[in-house]
Amino acid sequence: SPEEKLLCDSFRALVNIQHDLEEDVRFTKASVDSLAVADGADEDGLWQTIRLWQSYVEQRLVGRQNELQRDFQEKLQDFLMKEKGLNNEELPSAIGFQDLSPALQEEVKELQKRMAVELEPLILESTLTMQKILEAEDHTARCKLVRYFIDNERNRLNAKKTLQGMFSSPTLSAETVDEDEDKKEKEEDSAPAPKSIFTDEEDAFQ
């Protein structure tokens, strides 16, 4: 149907920009040709894609949460090793808030505020996505809704790409370039393991 074709086109555009930006959480290019958009719950049915999209939103949430926590975890490890004199083998699995330095206590408070601001919209999106789809009156309406969510994500990544372009001028200093390389290396090191949900399977993520 026309709506199914529009959905496939929108998904293809999203996957392309995900790979252009080398997003940590992204669909494989092979998934474009195997996208399930037919009416019904069979293997080629739209409900397969709806479940896939729900998983994507959830993994994006987890990825962003880990990203926000990473910097603090590094500072916490540095505090425990330098201030408390612990080595890697002695690092505790948990530490009380009162045991932190005043500076780290402030970091925790700021992190909690930032996570609330950035993660709550993603949690709400995950909840409302399925709710709206379940309320849709028919297959065509569901196709439109899924395409709407995909287009929103593509617009978000387009804005991100535009911002990156603004800060990728050749006049950037060597220090800035080095920082970008370090960031890329860290992202590659923290990429999901091959056995995670985001494997390079033809119908999943990578």
PDB file of C-alpha atoms in Angstrom:
ATOM      1  CA  SER A   1       0.000   0.000   0.000  1.00  0.00           C
ATOM      2  CA  PRO A   2       1.109   3.655  -0.351  1.00  0.00           C
ATOM      3  CA  GLU A   3       1.480   4.011   3.420  1.00  0.00           C
ATOM      4  CA  GLU A   4       3.648   0.886   3.624  1.00  0.00           C
ATOM      5  CA  LYS A   5       5.920   2.271   0.892  1.00  0.00           C
ATOM      6  CA  LEU A   6       6.211   5.627   2.653  1.00  0.00           C
ATOM      7  CA  LEU A   7       7.123   3.798   5.857  1.00  0.00           C
ATOM      8  CA  CYS A   8       9.855   1.816   4.074  1.00  0.00           C
ATOM      9  CA  ASP A   9      11.249   5.003   2.498  1.00  0.00           C
ATOM     10  CA  SER A  10      11.290   6.770   5.848  1.00  0.00           C
ATOM     11  CA  PHE A  11      13.052   3.837   7.511  1.00  0.00           C
ATOM     12  CA  ARG A  12      15.654   3.712   4.746  1.00  0.00           C
ATOM     13  CA  ALA A  13      16.422   7.415   5.234  1.00  0.00           C
ATOM     14  CA  LEU A  14      16.774   6.887   8.994  1.00  0.00           C
ATOM     15  CA  VAL A  15      19.180   3.970   8.601  1.00  0.00           C
ATOM     16  CA  ASN A  16      21.300   5.987   6.159  1.00  0.00           C
ATOM     17  CA  ILE A  17      21.756   8.885   8.560  1.00  0.00           C
ATOM     18  CA  GLN A  18      22.383   6.516  11.483  1.00  0.00           C
ATOM     19  CA  HIS A  19      25.309   5.055   9.552  1.00  0.00           C
ATOM     20  CA  ASP A  20      26.508   8.483   8.380  1.00  0.00           C
ATOM     21  CA  LEU A  21      26.750   9.539  12.032  1.00  0.00           C
ATOM     22  CA  GLU A  22      28.047   6.126  13.153  1.00  0.00           C
ATOM     23  CA  GLU A  23      25.448   5.998  15.912  1.00  0.00           C
ATOM     24  CA  ASP A  24      26.185   3.516  18.702  1.00  0.00           C
ATOM     25  CA  VAL A  25      22.611   2.230  18.518  1.00  0.00           C
ATOM     26  CA  ARG A  26      21.538   1.761  14.915  1.00  0.00           C
ATOM     27  CA  PHE A  27      19.760  -0.584  12.547  1.00  0.00           C
ATOM     28  CA  THR A  28      21.782  -2.620  10.078  1.00  0.00           C
ATOM     29  CA  LYS A  29      21.608  -1.607   6.435  1.00  0.00           C
ATOM     30  CA  ALA A  30      20.366  -5.109   5.639  1.00  0.00           C
ATOM     31  CA  SER A  31      17.305  -4.465   7.802  1.00  0.00           C
ATOM     32  CA  VAL A  32      16.036  -1.944   5.229  1.00  0.00           C
ATOM     33  CA  ASP A  33      15.230  -4.675   2.714  1.00  0.00           C
ATOM     34  CA  SER A  34      13.676  -6.994   5.304  1.00  0.00           C
ATOM     35  CA  LEU A  35      11.468  -4.427   7.079  1.00  0.00           C
ATOM     36  CA  ALA A  36       8.124  -6.037   7.940  1.00  0.00           C
ATOM     37  CA  VAL A  37       5.222  -3.748   7.013  1.00  0.00           C
ATOM     38  CA  ALA A  38       2.382  -6.049   5.964  1.00  0.00           C
ATOM     39  CA  ASP A  39      -0.929  -6.180   7.781  1.00  0.00           C
ATOM     40  CA  GLY A  40      -0.998  -8.813  10.518  1.00  0.00           C
ATOM     41  CA  ALA A  41       1.300 -10.399  13.100  1.00  0.00           C
ATOM     42  CA  ASP A  42       3.187 -12.807  10.812  1.00  0.00           C
ATOM     43  CA  GLU A  43       6.936 -12.620  10.189  1.00  0.00           C
ATOM     44  CA  ASP A  44       6.379  -9.991   7.495  1.00  0.00           C
ATOM     45  CA  GLY A  45       3.750  -8.172   9.569  1.00  0.00           C
ATOM     46  CA  LEU A  46       3.989  -4.626  10.891  1.00  0.00           C
ATOM     47  CA  TRP A  47       3.832  -5.817  14.499  1.00  0.00           C
ATOM     48  CA  GLN A  48       7.322  -7.285  14.038  1.00  0.00           C
ATOM     49  CA  THR A  49       8.599  -3.814  13.140  1.00  0.00           C
ATOM     50  CA  ILE A  50       6.679  -2.264  16.032  1.00  0.00           C
ATOM     51  CA  ARG A  51       8.435  -4.623  18.471  1.00  0.00           C
ATOM     52  CA  LEU A  52      11.757  -3.886  16.790  1.00  0.00           C
ATOM     53  CA  TRP A  53      11.171  -0.142  17.173  1.00  0.00           C
ATOM     54  CA  GLN A  54      10.253  -0.569  20.827  1.00  0.00           C
ATOM     55  CA  SER A  55      13.548  -2.397  21.391  1.00  0.00           C
ATOM     56  CA  TYR A  56      15.409   0.381  19.590  1.00  0.00           C
ATOM     57  CA  VAL A  57      13.879   3.087  21.801  1.00  0.00           C
ATOM     58  CA  GLU A  58      14.705   1.084  24.934  1.00  0.00           C
ATOM     59  CA  GLN A  59      18.305   0.500  23.842  1.00  0.00           C
ATOM     60  CA  ARG A  60      18.700   4.188  23.019  1.00  0.00           C
ATOM     61  CA  LEU A  61      17.556   4.941  26.559  1.00  0.00           C
ATOM     62  CA  VAL A  62      20.058   2.493  28.059  1.00  0.00           C
ATOM     63  CA  GLY A  63      22.834   3.833  25.835  1.00  0.00           C
ATOM     64  CA  ARG A  64      22.188   7.441  26.839  1.00  0.00           C
ATOM     65  CA  GLN A  65      22.015   6.470  30.516  1.00  0.00           C
ATOM     66  CA  ASN A  66      25.383   4.707  30.266  1.00  0.00           C
ATOM     67  CA  GLU A  67      26.860   7.681  28.451  1.00  0.00           C
ATOM     68  CA  LEU A  68      25.742  10.077  31.190  1.00  0.00           C
ATOM     69  CA  GLN A  69      27.106   7.827  33.918  1.00  0.00           C
ATOM     70  CA  ARG A  70      30.456   7.095  32.253  1.00  0.00           C
ATOM     71  CA  ASP A  71      32.164  10.378  33.136  1.00  0.00           C
ATOM     72  CA  PHE A  72      31.055  10.169  36.765  1.00  0.00           C
ATOM     73  CA  GLN A  73      32.190   6.558  37.057  1.00  0.00           C
ATOM     74  CA  GLU A  74      35.662   7.567  35.881  1.00  0.00           C
ATOM     75  CA  LYS A  75      35.800  10.342  38.477  1.00  0.00           C
ATOM     76  CA  LEU A  76      34.551   7.964  41.171  1.00  0.00           C
ATOM     77  CA  GLN A  77      37.191   5.381  40.309  1.00  0.00           C
ATOM     78  CA  ASP A  78      39.871   8.079  40.371  1.00  0.00           C
ATOM     79  CA  PHE A  79      38.632   9.223  43.809  1.00  0.00           C
ATOM     80  CA  LEU A  80      38.684   5.694  45.244  1.00  0.00           C
ATOM     81  CA  MET A  81      42.142   4.927  43.906  1.00  0.00           C
ATOM     82  CA  LYS A  82      43.826   8.242  44.695  1.00  0.00           C
ATOM     83  CA  GLU A  83      41.998   9.462  47.788  1.00  0.00           C
ATOM     84  CA  LYS A  84      41.184   6.091  49.370  1.00  0.00           C
ATOM     85  CA  GLY A  85      44.310   4.296  48.162  1.00  0.00           C
ATOM     86  CA  LEU A  86      42.436   1.358  46.640  1.00  0.00           C
ATOM     87  CA  ASN A  87      43.614  -0.667  43.667  1.00  0.00           C
ATOM     88  CA  ASN A  88      41.494  -2.181  40.896  1.00  0.00           C
ATOM     89  CA  GLU A  89      40.937  -5.430  42.794  1.00  0.00           C
ATOM     90  CA  GLU A  90      39.758  -3.560  45.919  1.00  0.00           C
ATOM     91  CA  LEU A  91      37.195  -1.296  44.248  1.00  0.00           C
ATOM     92  CA  PRO A  92      33.764  -1.848  45.861  1.00  0.00           C
ATOM     93  CA  SER A  93      30.684  -2.727  43.818  1.00  0.00           C
ATOM     94  CA  ALA A  94      28.768   0.002  45.672  1.00  0.00           C
ATOM     95  CA  ILE A  95      29.591   3.023  47.822  1.00  0.00           C
ATOM     96  CA  GLY A  96      27.446   5.130  50.137  1.00  0.00           C
ATOM     97  CA  PHE A  97      26.638   8.727  49.249  1.00  0.00           C
ATOM     98  CA  GLN A  98      28.121   9.958  52.568  1.00  0.00           C
ATOM     99  CA  ASP A  99      31.423   8.253  51.751  1.00  0.00           C
ATOM    100  CA  LEU A 100      31.914  10.467  48.704  1.00  0.00           C
ATOM    101  CA  SER A 101      33.858  13.697  48.720  1.00  0.00           C
ATOM    102  CA  PRO A 102      31.768  16.913  48.763  1.00  0.00           C
ATOM    103  CA  ALA A 103      32.688  17.507  45.110  1.00  0.00           C
ATOM    104  CA  LEU A 104      31.503  14.035  44.077  1.00  0.00           C
ATOM    105  CA  GLN A 105      28.315  14.431  46.108  1.00  0.00           C
ATOM    106  CA  GLU A 106      27.550  17.531  44.052  1.00  0.00           C
ATOM    107  CA  GLU A 107      28.381  15.553  40.891  1.00  0.00           C
ATOM    108  CA  VAL A 108      25.834  12.914  41.904  1.00  0.00           C
ATOM    109  CA  LYS A 109      23.141  15.545  42.437  1.00  0.00           C
ATOM    110  CA  GLU A 110      23.874  17.177  39.080  1.00  0.00           C
ATOM    111  CA  LEU A 111      23.925  13.787  37.356  1.00  0.00           C
ATOM    112  CA  GLN A 112      20.522  12.922  38.831  1.00  0.00           C
ATOM    113  CA  LYS A 113      19.098  16.236  37.611  1.00  0.00           C
ATOM    114  CA  ARG A 114      20.572  15.797  34.150  1.00  0.00           C
ATOM    115  CA  MET A 115      19.345  12.220  33.861  1.00  0.00           C
ATOM    116  CA  ALA A 116      15.841  13.321  34.846  1.00  0.00           C
ATOM    117  CA  VAL A 117      15.860  16.029  32.178  1.00  0.00           C
ATOM    118  CA  GLU A 118      17.313  13.872  29.402  1.00  0.00           C
ATOM    119  CA  LEU A 119      15.966  10.415  30.148  1.00  0.00           C
ATOM    120  CA  GLU A 120      12.383  11.099  31.206  1.00  0.00           C
ATOM    121  CA  PRO A 121      11.387  12.191  27.672  1.00  0.00           C
ATOM    122  CA  LEU A 122      12.828   8.933  26.319  1.00  0.00           C
ATOM    123  CA  ILE A 123      10.922   6.896  28.908  1.00  0.00           C
ATOM    124  CA  LEU A 124       7.746   8.789  28.057  1.00  0.00           C
ATOM    125  CA  GLU A 125       8.371   8.247  24.347  1.00  0.00           C
ATOM    126  CA  SER A 126       8.760   4.516  24.884  1.00  0.00           C
ATOM    127  CA  THR A 127       5.489   4.336  26.820  1.00  0.00           C
ATOM    128  CA  LEU A 128       3.446   6.569  24.530  1.00  0.00           C
ATOM    129  CA  THR A 129       4.712   4.922  21.355  1.00  0.00           C
ATOM    130  CA  MET A 130       3.142   1.580  22.180  1.00  0.00           C
ATOM    131  CA  GLN A 131       0.048   3.177  23.692  1.00  0.00           C
ATOM    132  CA  LYS A 132      -0.689   5.229  20.574  1.00  0.00           C
ATOM    133  CA  ILE A 133      -0.062   2.275  18.268  1.00  0.00           C
ATOM    134  CA  LEU A 134      -2.402   0.060  20.283  1.00  0.00           C
ATOM    135  CA  GLU A 135      -5.080   2.748  20.050  1.00  0.00           C
ATOM    136  CA  ALA A 136      -4.750   3.053  16.249  1.00  0.00           C
ATOM    137  CA  GLU A 137      -7.926   2.021  14.451  1.00  0.00           C
ATOM    138  CA  ASP A 138      -6.392   0.033  11.588  1.00  0.00           C
ATOM    139  CA  HIS A 139      -3.232  -1.031   9.752  1.00  0.00           C
ATOM    140  CA  THR A 140      -2.975   2.206   7.766  1.00  0.00           C
ATOM    141  CA  ALA A 141      -3.162   4.287  10.938  1.00  0.00           C
ATOM    142  CA  ARG A 142      -0.463   2.132  12.548  1.00  0.00           C
ATOM    143  CA  CYS A 143       1.798   2.591   9.516  1.00  0.00           C
ATOM    144  CA  LYS A 144       1.365   6.361   9.767  1.00  0.00           C
ATOM    145  CA  LEU A 145       2.189   6.343  13.471  1.00  0.00           C
ATOM    146  CA  VAL A 146       5.328   4.221  13.076  1.00  0.00           C
ATOM    147  CA  ARG A 147       6.438   6.483  10.217  1.00  0.00           C
ATOM    148  CA  TYR A 148       5.798   9.521  12.443  1.00  0.00           C
ATOM    149  CA  PHE A 149       8.076   8.122  15.171  1.00  0.00           C
ATOM    150  CA  ILE A 150      10.756   7.210  12.621  1.00  0.00           C
ATOM    151  CA  ASP A 151      10.605  10.680  11.053  1.00  0.00           C
ATOM    152  CA  ASN A 152      10.969  12.278  14.494  1.00  0.00           C
ATOM    153  CA  GLU A 153      14.101  10.245  15.136  1.00  0.00           C
ATOM    154  CA  ARG A 154      15.471  11.102  11.686  1.00  0.00           C
ATOM    155  CA  ASN A 155      14.842  14.819  12.324  1.00  0.00           C
ATOM    156  CA  ARG A 156      16.711  14.539  15.640  1.00  0.00           C
ATOM    157  CA  LEU A 157      19.694  12.967  13.896  1.00  0.00           C
ATOM    158  CA  ASN A 158      19.566  15.525  11.076  1.00  0.00           C
ATOM    159  CA  ALA A 159      19.815  18.286  13.685  1.00  0.00           C
ATOM    160  CA  LYS A 160      22.746  16.451  15.278  1.00  0.00           C
ATOM    161  CA  LYS A 161      24.433  16.130  11.879  1.00  0.00           C
ATOM    162  CA  THR A 162      23.969  19.845  11.224  1.00  0.00           C
ATOM    163  CA  LEU A 163      25.575  20.712  14.566  1.00  0.00           C
ATOM    164  CA  GLN A 164      28.483  18.391  13.853  1.00  0.00           C
ATOM    165  CA  GLY A 165      28.962  20.107  10.501  1.00  0.00           C
ATOM    166  CA  MET A 166      29.134  23.500  12.202  1.00  0.00           C
ATOM    167  CA  PHE A 167      31.993  22.285  14.402  1.00  0.00           C
ATOM    168  CA  SER A 168      33.939  20.352  11.772  1.00  0.00           C
ATOM    169  CA  SER A 169      35.608  23.333  10.114  1.00  0.00           C
ATOM    170  CA  PRO A 170      39.178  22.783   8.794  1.00  0.00           C
ATOM    171  CA  THR A 171      40.295  25.617  11.062  1.00  0.00           C
ATOM    172  CA  LEU A 172      39.783  23.449  14.138  1.00  0.00           C
ATOM    173  CA  SER A 173      42.850  23.207  16.290  1.00  0.00           C
ATOM    174  CA  ALA A 174      44.851  20.005  16.550  1.00  0.00           C
ATOM    175  CA  GLU A 175      43.752  19.728  20.182  1.00  0.00           C
ATOM    176  CA  THR A 176      40.086  19.663  19.175  1.00  0.00           C
ATOM    177  CA  VAL A 177      40.729  17.038  16.530  1.00  0.00           C
ATOM    178  CA  ASP A 178      42.589  14.915  19.075  1.00  0.00           C
ATOM    179  CA  GLU A 179      39.671  15.218  21.467  1.00  0.00           C
ATOM    180  CA  ASP A 180      37.322  14.030  18.742  1.00  0.00           C
ATOM    181  CA  GLU A 181      39.554  11.056  18.012  1.00  0.00           C
ATOM    182  CA  ASP A 182      39.716  10.189  21.722  1.00  0.00           C
ATOM    183  CA  LYS A 183      35.941  10.371  21.929  1.00  0.00           C
ATOM    184  CA  LYS A 184      35.564   8.126  18.891  1.00  0.00           C
ATOM    185  CA  GLU A 185      37.983   5.591  20.365  1.00  0.00           C
ATOM    186  CA  LYS A 186      36.037   5.567  23.644  1.00  0.00           C
ATOM    187  CA  GLU A 187      32.779   5.062  21.768  1.00  0.00           C
ATOM    188  CA  GLU A 188      34.275   2.182  19.806  1.00  0.00           C
ATOM    189  CA  ASP A 189      35.625   0.619  22.997  1.00  0.00           C
ATOM    190  CA  SER A 190      32.202   0.872  24.619  1.00  0.00           C
ATOM    191  CA  ALA A 191      30.264  -0.461  21.611  1.00  0.00           C
ATOM    192  CA  PRO A 192      27.843  -3.304  22.348  1.00  0.00           C
ATOM    193  CA  ALA A 193      29.330  -6.784  22.407  1.00  0.00           C
ATOM    194  CA  PRO A 194      28.608  -8.965  19.369  1.00  0.00           C
ATOM    195  CA  LYS A 195      26.257 -11.146  21.427  1.00  0.00           C
ATOM    196  CA  SER A 196      24.025  -8.239  22.465  1.00  0.00           C
ATOM    197  CA  ILE A 197      20.705  -7.466  20.809  1.00  0.00           C
ATOM    198  CA  PHE A 198      22.511  -5.113  18.463  1.00  0.00           C
ATOM    199  CA  THR A 199      24.325  -7.693  16.384  1.00  0.00           C
ATOM    200  CA  ASP A 200      24.883  -7.442  12.680  1.00  0.00           C
ATOM    201  CA  GLU A 201      21.930  -9.701  11.972  1.00  0.00           C
ATOM    202  CA  GLU A 202      20.040  -8.982   8.806  1.00  0.00           C
ATOM    203  CA  ASP A 203      16.833  -8.057  10.609  1.00  0.00           C
ATOM    204  CA  ALA A 204      18.157  -6.454  13.763  1.00  0.00           C
ATOM    205  CA  PHE A 205      20.593  -3.780  14.886  1.00  0.00           C
ATOM    206  CA  GLN A 206      24.316  -3.415  15.069  1.00  0.00           C
TER     207      GLN A 206
END
